[in-house]
Short mmCIF file of C-alpha atoms in Angstrom, two decimals:
data_model
loop_
_atom_site.label_atom_id
_atom_site.label_comp_id
_atom_site.label_asym_id
_atom_site.label_seq_id
_atom_site.Cartn_x
_atom_site.Cartn_y
_atom_site.Cartn_z
CA MET P 1 12.21 9.49 -20.94
CA LEU P 2 10.51 7.82 -18.20
CA ILE P 3 9.89 10.27 -15.11
CA GLU P 4 8.66 8.04 -11.86
CA PHE P 5 5.77 9.23 -10.13
CA LEU P 6 3.31 8.29 -7.21
CA HIS P 7 0.51 6.09 -8.95
CA SER P 8 -1.55 5.47 -5.53
CA LYS P 9 -1.77 5.61 -1.92
CA ILE P 10 -3.16 3.83 1.43
CA HIS P 11 -2.97 6.64 3.68
CA ARG P 12 -2.65 5.98 7.40
CA ALA P 13 -3.81 2.09 7.60
CA THR P 14 -4.03 0.18 10.48
CA VAL P 15 -1.59 -2.79 11.28
CA THR P 16 -3.86 -5.83 11.73
CA ASP P 17 -0.73 -8.62 12.18
CA ALA P 18 2.64 -9.27 11.34
CA ASN P 19 3.18 -12.75 11.20
CA LEU P 20 6.88 -14.42 10.93
CA ASN P 21 6.05 -17.14 9.95
CA TYR P 22 4.53 -16.50 6.62
CA VAL P 23 6.86 -16.64 2.70
CA GLY P 24 6.66 -12.72 2.88
CA SER P 25 4.34 -9.32 1.71
CA ILE P 26 2.21 -7.12 2.38
CA THR P 27 -1.43 -8.81 2.93
CA ILE P 28 -4.30 -5.87 1.79
CA ASP P 29 -8.06 -6.17 2.07
CA GLU P 30 -9.50 -7.01 -1.68
CA THR P 31 -12.03 -3.79 -1.11
CA LEU P 32 -8.86 -1.27 -0.14
CA LEU P 33 -6.56 -2.82 -3.18
CA GLN P 34 -9.73 -1.83 -5.66
CA ALA P 35 -10.36 1.34 -4.11
CA ALA P 36 -6.62 2.19 -4.39
CA ASN P 37 -6.16 0.96 -8.07
CA MET P 38 -3.44 -2.09 -6.87
CA ARG P 39 -3.12 -5.25 -7.65
CA GLU P 40 -2.74 -8.81 -6.35
CA TRP P 41 1.50 -9.91 -6.74
CA GLN P 42 2.81 -5.65 -7.48
CA LYS P 43 5.52 -4.25 -5.76
CA VAL P 44 4.29 -1.60 -3.03
CA GLU P 45 7.18 0.53 -0.90
CA ILE P 46 5.53 0.27 2.94
CA LEU P 47 5.70 3.33 5.14
CA ASP P 48 5.47 3.02 8.80
CA VAL P 49 4.75 6.36 10.53
CA ASN P 50 5.11 4.59 14.09
CA ASN P 51 8.86 4.01 13.54
CA GLY P 52 10.30 5.34 10.44
CA GLU P 53 10.80 2.42 8.18
CA ARG P 54 10.75 1.96 4.66
CA PHE P 55 10.22 -0.22 2.76
CA GLN P 56 9.17 -2.30 -0.37
CA THR P 57 7.58 -5.65 -0.82
CA TYR P 58 4.67 -7.01 -2.85
CA ILE P 59 1.10 -7.45 -2.68
CA ILE P 60 -1.48 -10.90 -1.63
CA LYS P 61 -5.28 -10.56 -1.88
CA GLY P 62 -6.48 -9.99 1.26
CA LYS P 63 -10.43 -10.89 1.78
CA ALA P 64 -12.45 -8.47 0.89
CA ASP P 65 -14.38 -6.25 3.31
CA SER P 66 -11.96 -7.59 6.38
CA GLY P 67 -9.97 -4.18 6.85
CA GLU P 68 -7.05 -6.71 7.11
CA ILE P 69 -3.79 -5.25 6.50
CA CYS P 70 -0.63 -7.69 7.70
CA LEU P 71 3.02 -7.73 7.22
CA ASN P 72 4.22 -11.48 6.19
CA GLY P 73 7.54 -13.02 6.71
CA ALA P 74 10.58 -10.83 7.06
CA ALA P 75 8.46 -7.38 6.25
CA ALA P 76 6.68 -8.45 9.68
CA ARG P 77 9.75 -7.08 11.80
CA LYS P 78 9.28 -3.87 10.46
CA VAL P 79 6.23 -3.05 11.99
CA GLN P 80 4.27 -4.11 14.79
CA LYS P 81 0.32 -4.62 15.53
CA GLY P 82 -1.34 -1.62 15.62
CA ASP P 83 0.85 1.13 13.82
CA LYS P 84 0.50 3.43 10.96
CA VAL P 85 1.35 2.07 7.44
CA ILE P 86 1.22 4.27 3.95
CA ILE P 87 1.64 1.46 1.11
CA VAL P 88 2.71 3.14 -2.30
CA THR P 89 2.85 1.89 -5.62
CA TYR P 90 4.44 4.20 -8.29
CA ALA P 91 4.23 4.33 -12.56
CA GLN P 92 7.19 5.11 -14.80
CA LEU P 93 5.33 7.77 -17.07
CA GLU P 94 6.62 9.43 -20.96
CA GLU P 95 6.75 13.36 -20.54
CA LYS P 96 3.35 13.12 -22.39
CA GLU P 97 1.66 11.55 -20.03
CA ILE P 98 2.80 13.89 -16.66
CA LEU P 99 0.00 16.78 -17.69
CA ASN P 100 -3.04 14.08 -17.03
CA HIS P 101 -1.80 12.32 -14.58
CA LYS P 102 -3.19 12.40 -10.54
CA PRO P 103 -2.76 9.91 -8.45
CA THR P 104 -5.78 7.94 -6.80
CA ILE P 105 -5.57 8.39 -2.70
CA VAL P 106 -7.11 6.24 -0.45
CA ILE P 107 -7.70 7.61 3.51
CA VAL P 108 -9.44 4.81 6.31
CA ASP P 109 -9.82 5.65 9.61
CA ASP P 110 -8.73 2.94 12.74
CA ASN P 111 -10.46 0.20 11.43
CA ASN P 112 -8.81 0.11 7.25
CA LYS P 113 -12.63 1.60 6.24
CA ILE P 114 -12.07 4.04 3.37
CA ILE P 115 -13.20 7.86 4.36
CA ASP P 116 -11.98 9.75 1.10
CA LYS P 117 -10.69 8.58 -2.60
CA LYS P 118 -8.58 11.24 -4.34
#
């Protein structure tokens, strides 16, 4: 049996832009992607701390060290520039994998620079 668990999280990132006229997704700074063990094209869930919205999209890699967190396309309607978001991925684990599983958690400052990684 597979059970779904948190795989990785970028905690309280600041939305730097919302681009309605793009073809969908979220653009995330490549440095944050690597630190959070996330990959381009991976499905993510976005949790907007400011307005309570929760939605899914996929990742597009942004320029490293840019601090970019940009919601694109339809997702741009769910956030505003400056909102705090939590970006999460999940993994399906078998029973034997659960005991050793530990999610990657990246905490960022108001400029989306890493201040802690767990």
